[in-house]
PDB file of C-alpha atoms in Angstrom:
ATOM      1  CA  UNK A1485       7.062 -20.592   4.330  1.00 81.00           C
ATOM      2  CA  UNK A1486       7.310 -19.272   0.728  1.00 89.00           C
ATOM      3  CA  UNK A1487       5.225 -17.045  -1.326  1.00 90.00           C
ATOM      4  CA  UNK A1488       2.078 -19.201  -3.108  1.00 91.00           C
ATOM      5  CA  UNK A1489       1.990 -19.071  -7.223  1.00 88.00           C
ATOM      6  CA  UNK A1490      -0.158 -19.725  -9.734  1.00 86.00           C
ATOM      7  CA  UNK A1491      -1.011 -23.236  -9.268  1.00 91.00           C
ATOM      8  CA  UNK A1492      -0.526 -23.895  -5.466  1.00 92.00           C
ATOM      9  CA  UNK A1493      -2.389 -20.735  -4.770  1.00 92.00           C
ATOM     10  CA  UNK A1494      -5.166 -21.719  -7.077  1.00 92.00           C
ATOM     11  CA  UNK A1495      -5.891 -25.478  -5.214  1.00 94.00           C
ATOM     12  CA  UNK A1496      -5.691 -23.352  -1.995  1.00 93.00           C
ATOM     13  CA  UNK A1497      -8.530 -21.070  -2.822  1.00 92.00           C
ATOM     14  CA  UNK A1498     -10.282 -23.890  -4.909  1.00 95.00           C
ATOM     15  CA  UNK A1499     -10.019 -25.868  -1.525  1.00 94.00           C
ATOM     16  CA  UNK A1500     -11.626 -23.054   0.277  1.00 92.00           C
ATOM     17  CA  UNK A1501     -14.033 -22.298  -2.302  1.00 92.00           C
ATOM     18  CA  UNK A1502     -15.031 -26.283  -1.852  1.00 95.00           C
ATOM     19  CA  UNK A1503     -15.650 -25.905   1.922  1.00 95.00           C
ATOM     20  CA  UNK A1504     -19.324 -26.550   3.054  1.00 94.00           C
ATOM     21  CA  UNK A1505     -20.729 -25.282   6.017  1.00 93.00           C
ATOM     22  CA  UNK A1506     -20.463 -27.834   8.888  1.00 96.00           C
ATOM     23  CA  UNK A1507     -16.464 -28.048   7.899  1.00 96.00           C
ATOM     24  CA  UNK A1508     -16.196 -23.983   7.470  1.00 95.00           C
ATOM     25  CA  UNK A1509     -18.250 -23.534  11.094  1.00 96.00           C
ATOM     26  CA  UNK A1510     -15.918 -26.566  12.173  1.00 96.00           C
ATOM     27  CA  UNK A1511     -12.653 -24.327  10.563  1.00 96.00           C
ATOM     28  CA  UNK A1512     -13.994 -21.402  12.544  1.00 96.00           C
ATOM     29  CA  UNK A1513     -14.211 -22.567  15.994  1.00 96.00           C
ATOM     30  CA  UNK A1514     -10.687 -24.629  15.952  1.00 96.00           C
ATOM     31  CA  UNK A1515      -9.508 -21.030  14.515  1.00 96.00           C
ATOM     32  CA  UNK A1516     -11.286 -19.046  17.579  1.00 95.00           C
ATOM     33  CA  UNK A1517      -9.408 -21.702  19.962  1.00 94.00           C
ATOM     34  CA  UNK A1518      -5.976 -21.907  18.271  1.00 94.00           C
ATOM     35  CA  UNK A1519      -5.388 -17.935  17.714  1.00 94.00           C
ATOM     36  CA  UNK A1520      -7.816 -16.430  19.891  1.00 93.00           C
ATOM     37  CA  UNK A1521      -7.185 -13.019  19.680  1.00 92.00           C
ATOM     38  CA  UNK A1522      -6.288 -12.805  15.925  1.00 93.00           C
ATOM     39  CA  UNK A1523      -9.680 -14.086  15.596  1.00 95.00           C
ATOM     40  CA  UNK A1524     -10.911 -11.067  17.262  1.00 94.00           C
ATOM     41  CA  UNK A1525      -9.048  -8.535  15.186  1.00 92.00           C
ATOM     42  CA  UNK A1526     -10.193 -10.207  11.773  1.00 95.00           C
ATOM     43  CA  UNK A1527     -13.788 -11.154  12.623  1.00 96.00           C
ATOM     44  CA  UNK A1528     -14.400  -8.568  15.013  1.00 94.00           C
ATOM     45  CA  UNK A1529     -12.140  -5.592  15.374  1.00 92.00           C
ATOM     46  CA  UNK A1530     -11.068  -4.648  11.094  1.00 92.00           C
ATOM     47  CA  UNK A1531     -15.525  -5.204  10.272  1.00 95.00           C
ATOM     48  CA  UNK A1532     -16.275  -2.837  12.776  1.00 94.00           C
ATOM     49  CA  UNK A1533     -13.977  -0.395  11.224  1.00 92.00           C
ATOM     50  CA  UNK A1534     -15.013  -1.567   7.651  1.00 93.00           C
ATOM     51  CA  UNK A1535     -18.873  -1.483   8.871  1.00 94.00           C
ATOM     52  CA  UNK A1536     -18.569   2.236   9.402  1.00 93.00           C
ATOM     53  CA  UNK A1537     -18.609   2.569   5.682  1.00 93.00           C
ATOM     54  CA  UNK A1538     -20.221  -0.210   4.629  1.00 93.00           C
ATOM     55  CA  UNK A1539     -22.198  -3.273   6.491  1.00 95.00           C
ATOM     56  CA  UNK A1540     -22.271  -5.330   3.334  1.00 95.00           C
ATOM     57  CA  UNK A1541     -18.360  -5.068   2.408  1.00 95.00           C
ATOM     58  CA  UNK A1542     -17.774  -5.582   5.829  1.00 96.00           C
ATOM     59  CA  UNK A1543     -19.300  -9.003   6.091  1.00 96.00           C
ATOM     60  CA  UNK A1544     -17.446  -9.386   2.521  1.00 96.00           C
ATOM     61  CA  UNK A1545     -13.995  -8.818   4.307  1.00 96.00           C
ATOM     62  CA  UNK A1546     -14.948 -11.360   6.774  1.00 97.00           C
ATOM     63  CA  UNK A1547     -15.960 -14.460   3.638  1.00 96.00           C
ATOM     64  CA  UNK A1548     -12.740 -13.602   2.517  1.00 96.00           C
ATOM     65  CA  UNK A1549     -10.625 -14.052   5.827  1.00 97.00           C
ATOM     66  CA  UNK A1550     -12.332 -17.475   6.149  1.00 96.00           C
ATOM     67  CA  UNK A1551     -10.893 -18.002   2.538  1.00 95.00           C
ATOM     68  CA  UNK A1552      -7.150 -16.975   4.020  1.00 96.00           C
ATOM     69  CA  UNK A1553      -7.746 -19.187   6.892  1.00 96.00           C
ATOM     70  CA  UNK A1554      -8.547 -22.141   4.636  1.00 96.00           C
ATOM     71  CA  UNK A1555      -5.814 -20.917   2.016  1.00 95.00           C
ATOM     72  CA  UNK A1556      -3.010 -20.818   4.637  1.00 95.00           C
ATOM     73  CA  UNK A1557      -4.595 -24.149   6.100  1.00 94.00           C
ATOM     74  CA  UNK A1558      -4.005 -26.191   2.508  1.00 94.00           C
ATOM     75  CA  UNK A1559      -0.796 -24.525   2.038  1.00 93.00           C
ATOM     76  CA  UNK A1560       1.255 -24.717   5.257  1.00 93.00           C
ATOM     77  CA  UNK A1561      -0.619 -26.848   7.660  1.00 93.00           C
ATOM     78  CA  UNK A1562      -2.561 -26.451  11.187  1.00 93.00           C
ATOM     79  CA  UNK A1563      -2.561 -23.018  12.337  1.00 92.00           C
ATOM     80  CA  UNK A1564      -0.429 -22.289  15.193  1.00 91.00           C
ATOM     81  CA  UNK A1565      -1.244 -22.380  18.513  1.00 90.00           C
ATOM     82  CA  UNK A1566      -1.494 -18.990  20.490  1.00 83.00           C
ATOM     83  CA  UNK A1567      -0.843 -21.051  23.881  1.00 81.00           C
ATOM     84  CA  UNK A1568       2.783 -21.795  21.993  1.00 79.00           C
ATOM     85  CA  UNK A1569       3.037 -17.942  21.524  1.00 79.00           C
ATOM     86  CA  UNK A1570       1.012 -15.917  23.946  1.00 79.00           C
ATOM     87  CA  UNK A1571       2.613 -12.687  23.171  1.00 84.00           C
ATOM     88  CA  UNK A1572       2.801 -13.139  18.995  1.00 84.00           C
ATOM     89  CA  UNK A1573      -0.150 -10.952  18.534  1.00 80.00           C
ATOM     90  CA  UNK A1574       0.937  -8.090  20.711  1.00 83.00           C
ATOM     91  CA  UNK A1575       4.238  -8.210  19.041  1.00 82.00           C
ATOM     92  CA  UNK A1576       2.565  -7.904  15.678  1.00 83.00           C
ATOM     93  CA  UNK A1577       0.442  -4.959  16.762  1.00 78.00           C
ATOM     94  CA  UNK A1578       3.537  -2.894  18.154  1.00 77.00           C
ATOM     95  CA  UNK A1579       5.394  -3.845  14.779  1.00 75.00           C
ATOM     96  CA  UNK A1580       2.531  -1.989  12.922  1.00 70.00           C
ATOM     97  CA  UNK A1581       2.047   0.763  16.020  1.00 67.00           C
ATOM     98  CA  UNK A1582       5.757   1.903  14.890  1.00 66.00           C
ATOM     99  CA  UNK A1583       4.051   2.137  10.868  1.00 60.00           C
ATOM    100  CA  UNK A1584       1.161   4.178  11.814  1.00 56.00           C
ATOM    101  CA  UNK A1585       2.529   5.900  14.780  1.00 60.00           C
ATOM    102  CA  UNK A1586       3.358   8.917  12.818  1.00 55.00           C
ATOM    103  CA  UNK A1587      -0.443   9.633  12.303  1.00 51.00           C
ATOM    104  CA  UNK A1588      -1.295   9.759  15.714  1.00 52.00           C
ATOM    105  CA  UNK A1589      -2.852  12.742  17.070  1.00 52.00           C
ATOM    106  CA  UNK A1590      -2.953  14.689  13.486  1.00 51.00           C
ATOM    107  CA  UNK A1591      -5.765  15.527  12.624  1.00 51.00           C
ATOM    108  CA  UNK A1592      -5.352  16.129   8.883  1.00 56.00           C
ATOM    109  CA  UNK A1593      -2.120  14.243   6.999  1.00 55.00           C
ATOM    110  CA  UNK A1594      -1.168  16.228   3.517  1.00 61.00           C
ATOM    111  CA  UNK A1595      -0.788  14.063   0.385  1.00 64.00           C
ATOM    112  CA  UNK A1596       3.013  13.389   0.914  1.00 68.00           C
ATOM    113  CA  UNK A1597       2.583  12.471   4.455  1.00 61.00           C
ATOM    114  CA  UNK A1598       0.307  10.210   3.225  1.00 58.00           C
ATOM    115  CA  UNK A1599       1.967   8.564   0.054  1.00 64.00           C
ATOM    116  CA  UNK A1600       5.520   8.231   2.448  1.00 64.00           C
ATOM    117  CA  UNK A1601       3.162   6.161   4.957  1.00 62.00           C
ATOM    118  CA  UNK A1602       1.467   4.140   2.692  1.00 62.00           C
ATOM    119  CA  UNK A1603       5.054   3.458   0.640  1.00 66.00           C
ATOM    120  CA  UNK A1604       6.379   2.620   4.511  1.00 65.00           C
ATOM    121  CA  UNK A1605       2.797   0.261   5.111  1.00 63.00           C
ATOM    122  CA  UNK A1606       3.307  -1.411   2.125  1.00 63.00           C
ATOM    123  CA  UNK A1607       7.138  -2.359   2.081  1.00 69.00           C
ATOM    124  CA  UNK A1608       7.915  -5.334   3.577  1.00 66.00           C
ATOM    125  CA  UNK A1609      10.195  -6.026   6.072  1.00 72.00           C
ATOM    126  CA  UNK A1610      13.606  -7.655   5.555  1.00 73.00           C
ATOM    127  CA  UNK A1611      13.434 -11.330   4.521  1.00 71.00           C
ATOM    128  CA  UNK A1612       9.592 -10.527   4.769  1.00 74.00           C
ATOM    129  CA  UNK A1613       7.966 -12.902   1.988  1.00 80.00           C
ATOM    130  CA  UNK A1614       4.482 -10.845   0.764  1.00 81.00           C
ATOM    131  CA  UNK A1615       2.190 -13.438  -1.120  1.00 90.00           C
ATOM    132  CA  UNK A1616       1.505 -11.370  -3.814  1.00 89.00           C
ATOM    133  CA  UNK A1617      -0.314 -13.245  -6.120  1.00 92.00           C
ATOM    134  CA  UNK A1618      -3.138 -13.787  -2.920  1.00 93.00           C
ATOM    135  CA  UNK A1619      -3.160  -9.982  -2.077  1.00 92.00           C
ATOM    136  CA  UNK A1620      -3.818  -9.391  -5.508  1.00 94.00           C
ATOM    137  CA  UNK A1621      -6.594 -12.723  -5.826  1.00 94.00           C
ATOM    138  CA  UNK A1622      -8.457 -10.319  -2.673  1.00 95.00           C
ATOM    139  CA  UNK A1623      -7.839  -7.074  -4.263  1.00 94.00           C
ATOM    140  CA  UNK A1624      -9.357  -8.041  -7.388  1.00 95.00           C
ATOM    141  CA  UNK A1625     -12.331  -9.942  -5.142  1.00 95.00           C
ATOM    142  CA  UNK A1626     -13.146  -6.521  -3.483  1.00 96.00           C
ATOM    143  CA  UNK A1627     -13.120  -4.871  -7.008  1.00 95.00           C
ATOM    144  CA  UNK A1628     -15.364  -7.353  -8.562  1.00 95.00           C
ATOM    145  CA  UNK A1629     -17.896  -7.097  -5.681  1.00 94.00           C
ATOM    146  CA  UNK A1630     -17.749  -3.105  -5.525  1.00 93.00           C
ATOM    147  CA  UNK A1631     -18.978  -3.085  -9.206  1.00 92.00           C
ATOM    148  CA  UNK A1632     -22.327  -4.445  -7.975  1.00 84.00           C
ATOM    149  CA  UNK A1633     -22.532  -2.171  -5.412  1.00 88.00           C
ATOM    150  CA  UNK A1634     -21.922   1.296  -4.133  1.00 88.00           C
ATOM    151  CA  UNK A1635     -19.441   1.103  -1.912  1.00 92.00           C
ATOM    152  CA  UNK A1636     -17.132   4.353  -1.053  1.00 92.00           C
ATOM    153  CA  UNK A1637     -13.798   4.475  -2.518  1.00 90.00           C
ATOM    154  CA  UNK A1638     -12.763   5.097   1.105  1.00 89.00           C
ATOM    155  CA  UNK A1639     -14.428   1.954   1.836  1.00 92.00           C
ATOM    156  CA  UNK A1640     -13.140   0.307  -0.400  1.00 93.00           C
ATOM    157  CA  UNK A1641      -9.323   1.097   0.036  1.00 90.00           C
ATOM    158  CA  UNK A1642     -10.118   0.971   4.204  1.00 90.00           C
ATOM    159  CA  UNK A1643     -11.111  -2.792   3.046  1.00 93.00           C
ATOM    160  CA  UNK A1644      -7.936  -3.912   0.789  1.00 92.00           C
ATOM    161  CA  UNK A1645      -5.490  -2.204   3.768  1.00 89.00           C
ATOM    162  CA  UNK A1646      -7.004  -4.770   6.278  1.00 90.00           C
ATOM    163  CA  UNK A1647      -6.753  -7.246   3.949  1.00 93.00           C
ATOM    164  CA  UNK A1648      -3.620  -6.327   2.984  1.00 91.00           C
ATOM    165  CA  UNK A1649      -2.937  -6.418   7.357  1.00 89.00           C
ATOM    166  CA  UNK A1650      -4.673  -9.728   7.235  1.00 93.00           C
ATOM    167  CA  UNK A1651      -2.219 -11.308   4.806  1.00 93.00           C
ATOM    168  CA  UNK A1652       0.429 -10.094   6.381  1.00 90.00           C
ATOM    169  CA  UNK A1653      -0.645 -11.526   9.660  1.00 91.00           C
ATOM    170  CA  UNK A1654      -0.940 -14.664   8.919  1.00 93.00           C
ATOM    171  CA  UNK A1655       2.674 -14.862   6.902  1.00 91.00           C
ATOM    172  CA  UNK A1656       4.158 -13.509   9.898  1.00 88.00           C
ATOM    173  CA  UNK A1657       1.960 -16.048  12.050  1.00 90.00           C
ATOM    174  CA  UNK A1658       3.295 -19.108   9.730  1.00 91.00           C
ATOM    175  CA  UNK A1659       6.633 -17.800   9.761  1.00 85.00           C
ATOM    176  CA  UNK A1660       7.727 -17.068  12.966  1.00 72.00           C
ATOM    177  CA  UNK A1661      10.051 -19.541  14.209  1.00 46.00           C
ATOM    178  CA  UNK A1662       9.485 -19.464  17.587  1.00 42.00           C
ATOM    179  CA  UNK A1663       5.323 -21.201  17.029  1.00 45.00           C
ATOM    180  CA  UNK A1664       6.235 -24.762  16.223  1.00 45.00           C
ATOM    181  CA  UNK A1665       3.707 -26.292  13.814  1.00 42.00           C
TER     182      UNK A1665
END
């Protein structure tokens, strides 16, 4: 896997953007089957959380993960199978436990807590590739949207985190060398 630019990252989201619905609802389902679980934390699990602030950026959040599905689709291939990995997405949630797990059970975090965490959320890991010019294509998405509306800034940053979580997901999900393709 390597990080998308400029003009393989545009045909990926143009090929998304170009998806009708029968082949997005097909895209969808083979997605539900193939990663099961990882299509309950991004179409379930982060809107919920999102949908406490806002219903409408919520569903947002969720047009854009089909566009990541579709992106990552067009730029690296099938998605990989969970029955190839059963334990890949409990791996990725105790790799981001050990991130957050300084916030548990604190109530209130002070502003350098909270700048060293989001400095540690945000740093990838070694040999990690972060496909910046997509996180910043969804960032920029999210902005353009909130104009329009009044989303919270909370909201709003609570939306481009699990995007942000999203992304990173699915590079470690195309990367991992033990999910054969």
């Amino acid at each position: 896997m390597h990080e998308l630019i400029e003009g393989e990252l545009y045909q990926a989201l143009e090929y998304a953007k170009s998806i009708d619905q029968h082949q997005g609802q097909r895209i969808i389902i083979q997605f539900e089957i193939d990663q099961p679980l990882l299509s309950q934390t991004i179409f379930n699990a982060f809107p919920s959380m999102i949908a406490e602030h806002s219903e409408e950026l919520s569903h947002f959040f969720m047009d854009l993960c089909f566009e990541l599905i579709c992106v990552y689709q067009k730029a690296f291939g099938s998605t990989p199978r969970f029955k190839d990995d059963p334990t890949w997405m409990e791996r990725q949630a105790l790799s981001f436990d050990e991130i957050l797990q300084p916030m548990a059970g604190k109530k209130r975090i002070d502003a350098k807590q909270s700048n060293k965490m989001k400095q540690r959320f945000y740093q990838p890991k070694e040999g990690e590739i972060i496909q910046n010019g997509l996180v910043q294509f969804l960032n920029d998405s999210i902005d353009d949207d909130a104009e329009g509306n009044s989303y919270s800034k909370p909201a709003i940053e609570l939306t481009k985190a699990m995007l942000f979580v999203t992304v990173r997901l699915f590079n470690n999900l195309y990367s991992d060398s033990t999910i054969k393709h």
